[in-house]
Coordinates of C-alpha atoms in Angstrom, one line a residue:
X147 CA 37.1 -14.9 -28.5
X148 CA 34.0 -17.1 -28.2
X149 CA 33.3 -15.7 -24.7
X150 CA 33.4 -12.3 -26.1
X151 CA 31.0 -12.9 -29.1
X152 CA 28.6 -14.7 -26.5
X153 CA 28.6 -11.4 -24.4
X154 CA 28.0 -9.0 -27.1
X155 CA 25.4 -11.4 -28.5
X156 CA 23.4 -11.2 -25.3
X157 CA 21.6 -7.5 -25.6
X158 CA 20.7 -9.0 -29.0
X159 CA 19.2 -11.7 -27.8
X160 CA 17.6 -9.6 -25.1
X161 CA 16.0 -7.3 -27.8
X162 CA 14.8 -10.1 -29.8
X163 CA 12.9 -11.8 -27.1
X164 CA 11.4 -8.5 -25.9
X165 CA 10.1 -7.8 -29.4
X166 CA 8.7 -11.1 -29.8
X167 CA 7.1 -10.7 -26.4
X168 CA 5.7 -7.5 -27.5
X169 CA 4.4 -8.8 -30.7
X170 CA 2.7 -12.0 -29.1
X171 CA 1.1 -9.8 -26.4
X172 CA 0.3 -7.4 -29.4
X173 CA -1.8 -10.1 -31.2
X174 CA -3.6 -11.0 -27.9
X175 CA -4.7 -7.6 -27.3
X176 CA -6.1 -7.2 -30.9
X177 CA -8.7 -9.3 -30.0
X178 CA -10.2 -6.8 -27.7
X179 CA -10.8 -4.2 -30.4
X180 CA -9.9 -1.5 -27.8
X181 CA -7.5 1.5 -28.3
X182 CA -3.9 0.0 -27.6
X183 CA -0.7 2.0 -25.9
X184 CA 2.4 -0.3 -26.7
X185 CA 5.5 -0.1 -24.2
X186 CA 8.6 -1.7 -24.6
X187 CA 9.3 -2.4 -20.7
X188 CA 7.1 -3.6 -18.5
X189 CA 6.6 -1.8 -15.1
X190 CA 6.8 -4.8 -13.2
X191 CA 10.4 -5.5 -14.4
X192 CA 12.6 -5.6 -11.2
X193 CA 15.5 -4.1 -12.7
X194 CA 13.3 -1.2 -14.3
X195 CA 11.7 -0.6 -11.1
X196 CA 15.0 0.2 -9.5
X197 CA 16.6 2.1 -12.6
X198 CA 13.6 3.7 -13.6
X199 CA 13.0 6.2 -10.9
X200 CA 17.1 7.3 -11.5
X201 CA 16.5 7.8 -15.0
X202 CA 13.6 9.7 -14.7
X203 CA 14.9 12.0 -12.3
X204 CA 17.8 12.7 -14.8
X205 CA 15.5 13.2 -17.9
X206 CA 13.7 15.8 -15.5
X207 CA 16.6 17.7 -14.1
X208 CA 18.1 17.9 -17.6
X209 CA 14.6 19.3 -18.9
X210 CA 14.3 16.5 -21.3
X211 CA 10.5 15.4 -20.5
X212 CA 8.9 17.3 -23.2
X213 CA 10.9 15.9 -25.8
X214 CA 10.3 12.5 -24.9
X215 CA 7.6 10.3 -26.7
X216 CA 4.2 10.6 -25.0
X217 CA 4.1 6.7 -24.3
X218 CA 7.0 7.3 -21.8
X219 CA 4.5 8.8 -19.4
X220 CA 3.3 5.3 -18.6
X221 CA 6.5 4.1 -17.6
X222 CA 6.6 6.2 -14.5
X223 CA 5.7 5.0 -11.3
X224 CA 2.5 6.3 -10.4
X225 CA 1.4 7.5 -13.8
X226 CA -2.1 7.4 -13.4
X227 CA -1.7 10.2 -10.6
X228 CA -0.8 13.1 -12.9
X229 CA -2.8 11.4 -15.8
X230 CA -6.1 11.4 -13.4
X231 CA -8.6 10.9 -16.7
X232 CA -6.9 12.7 -19.5
X233 CA -6.0 9.1 -21.1
X234 CA -9.7 7.9 -20.8
X235 CA -11.2 11.1 -22.2
X236 CA -8.8 10.8 -25.3
X237 CA -9.2 7.1 -25.9
X238 CA -12.5 5.9 -24.0
X239 CA -13.7 3.9 -21.2
X240 CA -11.7 1.1 -21.9
X241 CA -8.0 0.7 -23.4
X242 CA -5.1 -1.4 -22.6
X243 CA -1.3 -1.1 -22.2
X244 CA 0.7 -3.8 -24.1
X245 CA 3.9 -4.5 -22.7
X246 CA 6.5 -7.6 -23.1
X247 CA 5.3 -9.0 -19.8
X248 CA 1.4 -8.6 -20.7
X249 CA -1.7 -6.9 -21.3
X250 CA -3.2 -4.5 -19.0
X251 CA -6.8 -3.7 -19.3
X252 CA -7.7 0.0 -18.0
X253 CA -11.3 0.6 -17.1
X254 CA -13.0 3.9 -16.4
X255 CA -16.6 2.7 -16.6
X256 CA -18.8 2.1 -13.4
X257 CA -20.6 -0.7 -14.3
X258 CA -17.9 -2.8 -15.5
X259 CA -15.9 -2.0 -12.6
X260 CA -18.5 -3.1 -10.4
X261 CA -18.7 -6.0 -12.4
X262 CA -15.1 -6.9 -12.0
X263 CA -15.3 -6.5 -8.3
X264 CA -18.3 -8.3 -7.6
X265 CA -17.4 -11.7 -9.6
X266 CA -14.3 -12.6 -7.7
X267 CA -14.4 -15.9 -9.5
X268 CA -14.1 -14.9 -12.8
X269 CA -11.6 -12.0 -11.9
X270 CA -9.2 -13.1 -9.3
X271 CA -6.4 -11.4 -7.9
X272 CA -3.3 -12.1 -9.8
X273 CA -0.8 -13.7 -7.4
X274 CA 2.4 -14.1 -9.4
X275 CA 3.5 -10.3 -9.3
X276 CA 3.5 -10.6 -5.5
X277 CA 5.4 -13.5 -5.1
X278 CA 8.3 -11.3 -4.6
X279 CA 6.7 -10.5 -1.3
X280 CA 7.7 -13.6 -0.1
X281 CA 10.6 -12.5 1.7
X282 CA 10.1 -14.2 4.9
X283 CA 7.5 -16.8 3.7
X284 CA 4.4 -17.4 2.2
X285 CA 1.8 -14.5 2.8
X286 CA -2.0 -13.3 2.1
X287 CA -0.8 -11.5 -0.9
X288 CA 0.5 -14.4 -2.7
X289 CA -2.5 -16.6 -1.8
X290 CA -5.5 -17.4 -3.9
X291 CA -8.7 -19.2 -3.7
X292 CA -9.0 -21.4 -0.8
X293 CA -5.5 -20.3 0.7
X294 CA -6.6 -16.6 0.5
X295 CA -9.6 -17.3 2.7
X296 CA -7.5 -19.1 5.0
X297 CA -5.4 -16.1 5.5
X298 CA -7.7 -13.8 5.7
X299 CA -9.6 -15.3 8.5
X300 CA -6.7 -15.5 10.4
X301 CA -5.3 -11.7 9.8
X302 CA -9.1 -10.0 10.1
X303 CA -9.6 -11.7 13.5
X304 CA -7.3 -9.1 15.7
X305 CA -8.4 -5.9 13.5
X306 CA -11.9 -5.2 15.0
X307 CA -13.6 -2.7 16.9
X308 CA -12.1 -4.3 20.3
X309 CA -8.6 -3.2 19.2
X310 CA -9.7 0.1 17.9
X311 CA -9.9 1.8 21.6
X312 CA -5.9 0.8 22.0
X313 CA -5.3 2.4 18.4
X314 CA -6.9 5.7 19.2
X315 CA -5.0 5.8 22.6
X316 CA -1.6 4.9 21.0
X317 CA -2.2 7.4 18.2
X318 CA -3.3 10.4 20.7
X319 CA -0.2 9.6 22.4
X320 CA 2.2 9.6 19.3
X321 CA 0.6 12.4 17.5
X322 CA 0.6 14.7 20.7
X323 CA 4.5 13.7 20.7
X324 CA 4.8 14.5 17.4
X325 CA 3.1 18.1 17.7
X326 CA 5.0 18.7 20.6
X327 CA 8.3 18.2 18.8
X328 CA 7.3 20.5 15.9
X329 CA 6.2 23.0 18.4
X330 CA 9.6 23.1 20.0
X331 CA 12.3 22.2 17.4
X332 CA 10.1 22.7 14.1
X333 CA 9.4 20.5 11.2
X334 CA 12.7 18.7 9.7
X335 CA 10.5 16.1 7.5
X336 CA 6.8 16.0 8.0
X337 CA 6.7 12.6 5.8
X338 CA 9.4 10.8 7.9
X339 CA 7.5 12.1 11.3
X340 CA 4.1 11.1 10.0
X341 CA 5.9 7.5 8.8
X342 CA 7.2 7.1 12.4
X343 CA 4.0 7.8 13.9
X344 CA 2.6 5.1 11.9
X345 CA 5.1 2.8 12.7
X346 CA 4.9 3.3 16.4
X347 CA 1.3 2.8 16.5
X348 CA 1.5 -0.5 14.5
X349 CA 4.4 -1.8 16.6
X350 CA 2.3 -1.2 19.5
X351 CA -0.9 -2.5 18.5
X352 CA -0.2 -4.9 16.4
X353 CA 3.0 -6.6 17.9
X354 CA 3.1 -5.2 21.6
X355 CA 6.3 -3.1 21.0
X356 CA 5.7 0.0 22.2
X357 CA 8.1 3.0 21.6
X358 CA 8.3 6.7 22.1
X359 CA 7.7 9.2 19.2
X360 CA 11.1 10.0 17.9
X361 CA 11.4 13.0 15.2
X362 CA 13.4 13.3 12.1
X363 CA 15.3 16.1 13.8
X364 CA 16.3 13.8 16.7
X365 CA 17.4 10.8 14.7
X366 CA 21.2 9.8 14.9
X367 CA 23.3 8.3 12.2
X368 CA 23.2 4.7 11.6
X369 CA 25.6 2.6 12.8
X370 CA 26.7 -0.2 11.2
X371 CA 27.8 -2.4 14.4
X372 CA 25.5 -2.9 17.5
X373 CA 22.2 -4.5 18.4
X374 CA 19.1 -2.8 16.5
X375 CA 15.5 -2.6 18.2
X376 CA 12.4 -3.9 16.7
X377 CA 11.5 -0.3 15.5
X378 CA 15.0 0.5 14.1
X379 CA 15.1 -2.8 12.3
X380 CA 11.9 -2.7 10.8
X381 CA 12.6 1.0 9.9
X382 CA 15.8 0.0 7.7
X383 CA 14.0 -2.7 6.1
X384 CA 11.0 -0.5 5.0
X385 CA 13.4 2.4 3.9
X386 CA 15.3 -0.1 1.8
X387 CA 12.7 -2.7 0.7
X388 CA 13.3 -2.8 -2.9
X389 CA 16.9 -3.7 -2.1
X390 CA 15.5 -6.2 0.2
X391 CA 12.8 -7.8 -2.4
X392 CA 15.7 -8.0 -5.0
X393 CA 18.8 -9.3 -3.4
X394 CA 17.1 -11.2 -0.6
X395 CA 18.0 -11.3 3.2
X396 CA 20.7 -14.3 2.7
X397 CA 22.2 -12.6 0.1
X398 CA 22.5 -9.2 1.7
X399 CA 24.7 -10.1 4.9
X400 CA 27.5 -11.0 2.1
X401 CA 31.0 -9.7 3.1
X402 CA 31.8 -8.9 -0.5
X403 CA 28.9 -6.5 -0.6
X404 CA 28.8 -2.5 0.6
X405 CA 28.6 -1.9 4.1
X406 CA 25.4 -0.2 3.6
X407 CA 24.0 -3.3 1.8
X408 CA 25.1 -5.3 4.7
X409 CA 23.5 -3.2 7.2
X410 CA 20.0 -3.8 5.5
X411 CA 20.9 -7.6 5.4
X412 CA 21.8 -7.3 9.2
X413 CA 18.2 -5.4 9.7
X414 CA 16.4 -8.1 8.1
X415 CA 18.1 -10.8 10.2
X416 CA 17.6 -8.9 13.3
X417 CA 13.9 -8.5 12.5
X418 CA 13.7 -12.0 11.9
X419 CA 14.9 -12.8 15.4
X420 CA 12.4 -10.5 16.7
X421 CA 9.5 -12.4 14.9
X422 CA 11.2 -15.8 16.2
X423 CA 11.2 -14.1 19.9
X424 CA 7.5 -12.9 19.6
X425 CA 6.5 -16.3 18.6
X426 CA 8.3 -18.4 21.4
X427 CA 6.6 -15.7 24.0
X428 CA 3.2 -16.0 22.4
X429 CA 3.6 -19.9 22.3
X430 CA 4.7 -20.5 26.0
X431 CA 1.6 -17.9 27.0
X432 CA -0.6 -20.2 25.1
X433 CA 0.7 -23.2 26.7
X434 CA 0.4 -22.4 30.0
X435 CA -3.3 -21.5 29.1
X436 CA -2.8 -17.4 29.3
X437 CA -4.5 -14.9 26.9
X438 CA -1.2 -13.8 25.8
X439 CA -0.9 -10.0 24.7
X440 CA -4.0 -9.9 22.8
X441 CA -1.8 -8.5 19.5
X442 CA -1.7 -9.9 16.1
X443 CA 1.0 -12.1 16.6
X444 CA -1.4 -13.7 19.6
X445 CA -3.9 -14.8 16.8
X446 CA -1.1 -15.6 14.5
X447 CA 0.3 -18.2 16.8
X448 CA -3.4 -19.5 17.6
X449 CA -3.7 -20.1 13.9
X450 CA -0.3 -21.9 13.9
X451 CA -1.4 -24.3 16.6
X452 CA -4.6 -24.9 14.4
X453 CA -2.2 -25.5 11.3
X454 CA 0.0 -27.9 13.4
X455 CA -3.4 -29.9 14.8
X456 CA -4.5 -30.1 11.2
X457 CA -1.3 -31.9 10.0
X458 CA -2.9 -35.4 11.5
X459 CA -6.0 -34.9 9.4
X460 CA -6.9 -35.2 5.9
X461 CA -5.4 -32.9 3.3
X462 CA -8.2 -31.2 2.5
X463 CA -8.5 -30.0 6.3
X464 CA -4.8 -29.5 6.1
X465 CA -4.9 -26.7 3.3
X466 CA -7.6 -24.8 4.7
X467 CA -7.0 -24.6 8.4
X468 CA -4.5 -22.4 10.2
X469 CA -1.3 -21.0 9.2
X470 CA 2.4 -22.5 9.3
X471 CA 5.3 -20.8 11.1
X472 CA 6.5 -19.6 7.4
X473 CA 3.3 -18.3 6.8
X474 CA 3.2 -16.4 10.0
X475 CA 6.3 -14.5 9.5
X476 CA 5.3 -13.7 5.8
X477 CA 2.2 -12.2 6.9
X478 CA 3.9 -10.1 9.7
X479 CA 6.6 -8.4 7.1
X480 CA 3.4 -7.8 4.6
X481 CA 1.5 -6.3 6.9
X482 CA 4.2 -4.3 8.4
X483 CA 5.2 -3.3 4.8
X484 CA 1.8 -2.8 3.2
X485 CA -0.3 -1.3 6.1
X486 CA 2.3 0.7 7.5
X487 CA 3.6 2.3 4.4
X488 CA -0.1 3.2 3.1
X489 CA -1.1 4.7 6.6
X490 CA 2.0 6.7 6.6
X491 CA 1.7 8.1 3.0
X492 CA -2.0 9.0 3.4
X493 CA -0.7 11.0 7.0
X494 CA 2.0 12.3 5.1
X495 CA -0.3 13.7 2.1
X496 CA -3.2 14.9 4.3
X497 CA -0.5 17.1 6.3
X498 CA 0.6 18.4 2.9
X499 CA -2.8 19.5 1.9
X500 CA -3.3 20.9 5.5
X501 CA -0.3 23.2 5.2
X502 CA -1.5 24.0 1.8
X503 CA -5.3 25.0 2.7
X504 CA -5.3 27.0 6.5
X505 CA -8.9 27.2 5.8
X506 CA -9.3 23.3 6.2
X507 CA -7.1 23.4 9.2
X508 CA -9.8 25.8 10.9
X509 CA -12.5 24.0 9.7
X510 CA -11.1 20.8 11.3
X511 CA -10.4 22.7 14.5
X512 CA -13.6 23.7 14.7
X513 CA -15.0 20.5 14.8
X514 CA -12.3 19.2 17.6
X515 CA -13.0 21.9 19.6
X516 CA -16.7 21.8 19.5
X517 CA -16.6 17.8 20.3
X518 CA -14.1 17.8 22.8
X519 CA -15.8 20.6 24.8
X520 CA -12.5 21.5 26.8
X521 CA -11.4 18.0 28.0
X522 CA -7.6 17.4 28.0
X523 CA -6.3 14.8 25.7
X524 CA -6.1 12.0 28.1
X525 CA -10.1 12.4 28.6
X526 CA -10.5 11.9 24.8
X527 CA -12.4 8.3 24.8
X528 CA -12.6 6.7 21.6
X529 CA -16.5 5.8 21.7
X530 CA -17.6 9.2 22.9
X531 CA -15.5 11.3 20.6
X532 CA -13.9 9.6 17.1
X533 CA -17.9 8.9 16.2
X534 CA -18.6 12.5 16.2
X535 CA -15.5 13.8 14.3
X536 CA -17.1 13.7 10.7
X537 CA -15.3 16.2 9.3
X538 CA -11.8 14.6 10.2
X539 CA -13.3 11.4 8.7
X540 CA -14.3 13.1 5.8
X541 CA -10.7 14.4 5.1
X542 CA -9.3 10.8 5.4
X543 CA -12.0 9.3 2.8
X544 CA -11.2 12.1 0.4
X545 CA -7.7 11.6 0.6
X546 CA -8.1 7.6 0.4
X547 CA -10.5 7.8 -2.4
X548 CA -8.7 10.6 -4.7
X549 CA -5.1 10.2 -3.6
X550 CA -4.7 6.3 -3.5
X551 CA -1.4 4.8 -3.0
X552 CA -2.2 1.6 -4.8
X553 CA -4.3 -0.1 -7.8
X554 CA -6.9 -2.2 -8.0
X555 CA -5.9 -5.3 -9.8
X556 CA -7.5 -8.4 -11.0
X557 CA -6.4 -11.0 -13.4
X558 CA -8.9 -12.9 -16.0
X559 CA -9.6 -16.4 -15.6
X560 CA -11.9 -17.3 -18.5
X561 CA -13.4 -15.1 -21.2
X562 CA -16.2 -13.3 -19.3
X563 CA -18.3 -10.6 -20.9
X564 CA -18.2 -7.3 -19.4
X565 CA -20.9 -4.8 -19.6
X566 CA -18.7 -2.3 -21.6
X567 CA -19.5 -4.9 -24.5
X568 CA -15.9 -4.3 -26.4
X569 CA -15.2 -7.6 -27.2
X570 CA -13.3 -10.9 -25.4
X571 CA -10.9 -9.8 -22.8
X572 CA -9.9 -13.8 -22.0
X573 CA -6.4 -13.3 -22.9
X574 CA -5.7 -9.9 -20.9
X575 CA -3.8 -10.0 -17.7
X576 CA -4.6 -7.3 -15.4
X577 CA -7.6 -5.1 -15.0
X578 CA -6.9 -1.8 -13.1
X579 CA -10.1 -0.2 -12.4
X580 CA -8.4 3.2 -11.0
X581 CA -9.3 5.9 -13.3
X582 CA -12.0 8.4 -12.4
X583 CA -14.2 9.5 -15.2
X584 CA -16.9 12.6 -15.5
X585 CA -19.5 10.1 -16.9
X586 CA -18.9 8.0 -13.6
X587 CA -17.8 10.7 -11.3
X588 CA -18.8 14.4 -10.6
X589 CA -16.5 16.2 -12.7
X590 CA -16.6 19.9 -11.0
X591 CA -14.3 19.3 -7.9
X592 CA -11.6 17.4 -10.1
X593 CA -11.5 20.5 -12.4
X594 CA -11.7 23.0 -9.5
X595 CA -14.8 24.7 -10.8
X596 CA -16.7 24.2 -7.7
X597 CA -15.6 26.6 -4.6
X598 CA -16.3 24.0 -2.0
X599 CA -17.9 20.5 -1.4
X600 CA -20.4 20.5 0.9
X601 CA -21.4 17.7 3.8
X602 CA -24.1 18.4 6.1
X603 CA -24.1 14.9 7.7
X604 CA -22.8 16.2 11.0
X605 CA -25.2 19.4 10.8
X606 CA -28.2 16.6 10.2
X607 CA -26.9 14.4 13.4
X608 CA -26.9 17.6 15.8
X609 CA -23.1 17.4 16.0
X610 CA -22.4 20.8 14.8
X611 CA -24.4 24.0 14.8
X612 CA -24.4 24.7 11.0
X613 CA -23.6 22.5 7.6
X614 CA -19.8 21.8 7.1
X615 CA -18.1 23.0 3.8
X616 CA -15.0 22.1 2.6
X617 CA -12.8 23.6 0.1
X618 CA -12.6 21.5 -2.7
X619 CA -9.0 22.1 -3.8
X620 CA -8.0 20.5 -0.6
X621 CA -10.5 17.7 -1.0
X622 CA -10.2 16.4 -4.5
X623 CA -13.8 15.9 -5.0
X624 CA -17.2 16.4 -3.1
X625 CA -17.6 14.2 0.1

């Protein structure tokens, strides 16, 4: 009886705790003197991140969305994409979301956003929400202060102009294979195919693991048994990353779980084994005095050597030098998870836009044909061709600017004043300066009123014979 009473009281305890946290955060947010929107659930709640998309999918299929309260919009993942500037126009250039988990200040003011970005000491990037990413070890996403600078110094080294030629060559090969597959077999899933392209380029250039392109139409059903390749292990991890983040690899291999979840656990174990193997190979090359593969792992291993050497030094030096083995593994996972996913999503969205606007395809093709001047793909040299592809770069920049896949988040460390002059935000949890606004950006293209957005840079450089013009609806804004 006592156990039953305890079980029945748990929902009530959770409800009271949630209401208390929401009330506390409301009192904190009230000091901002800004418009507030209250949410009963925090978007970072893990259980809600898993169940939320399923619940909203059911709501949408039943046609219940028009009958829901307006605040439910802000519970949806990526709510800022359909909302765009609507809420900022209604509430003002600064407003806040109040949840049981914190207070989230939303900025749509150019001066305030520039101030936040410039003053990193007062507005550090919060690390607590990202600690869930420490699946294989600490990483740059969860580092702050000097530790963040230490991680960034190591990770930035291999991503330079020297490796871009290799990236260019690999991307051309993968893109050519994808186009050939589409011409012969058609397109089963452009999203999966661009994801495969992105994964293959990252595996080859970052980790020295080249693979032939494999279209979605060529994929075979996954088998629960058998050895997985590096690419397949990584693909399974990325496709099921939420389960991996919540349950963790060591629990996913339990025999009491469904075979589908055990398969994710085996993929995580295989990926860890590949990382250990790559680490040992690069370490052996380093000890022999060889240059190694020149991949990201080479740079990480050298950083690991630096970290190991620093162990004999002072504590201060040890904290600011190199990377530990766990940090190497943690950063490899984050680079694959964050870097690959954002690249794949940008490519997929670009493909969708190009399919919707054939005139933009012709616009890009005109530039490519003029720049390559009849040469075969094998003759397209990075330094000779890429700098002249202004239209292609304009498309990518515009997609990244107006169809961004992540938010810019900052925590508030002290009580800094912002140029918006709306009170003291010292207790606000996060700043999310991601909202376009007519007072800060050109409102014409965002509304689709302009017929085109012209960019005459290529014409001025003498690359093209006439100024270039892009249909605004495909781009989203002027470039």
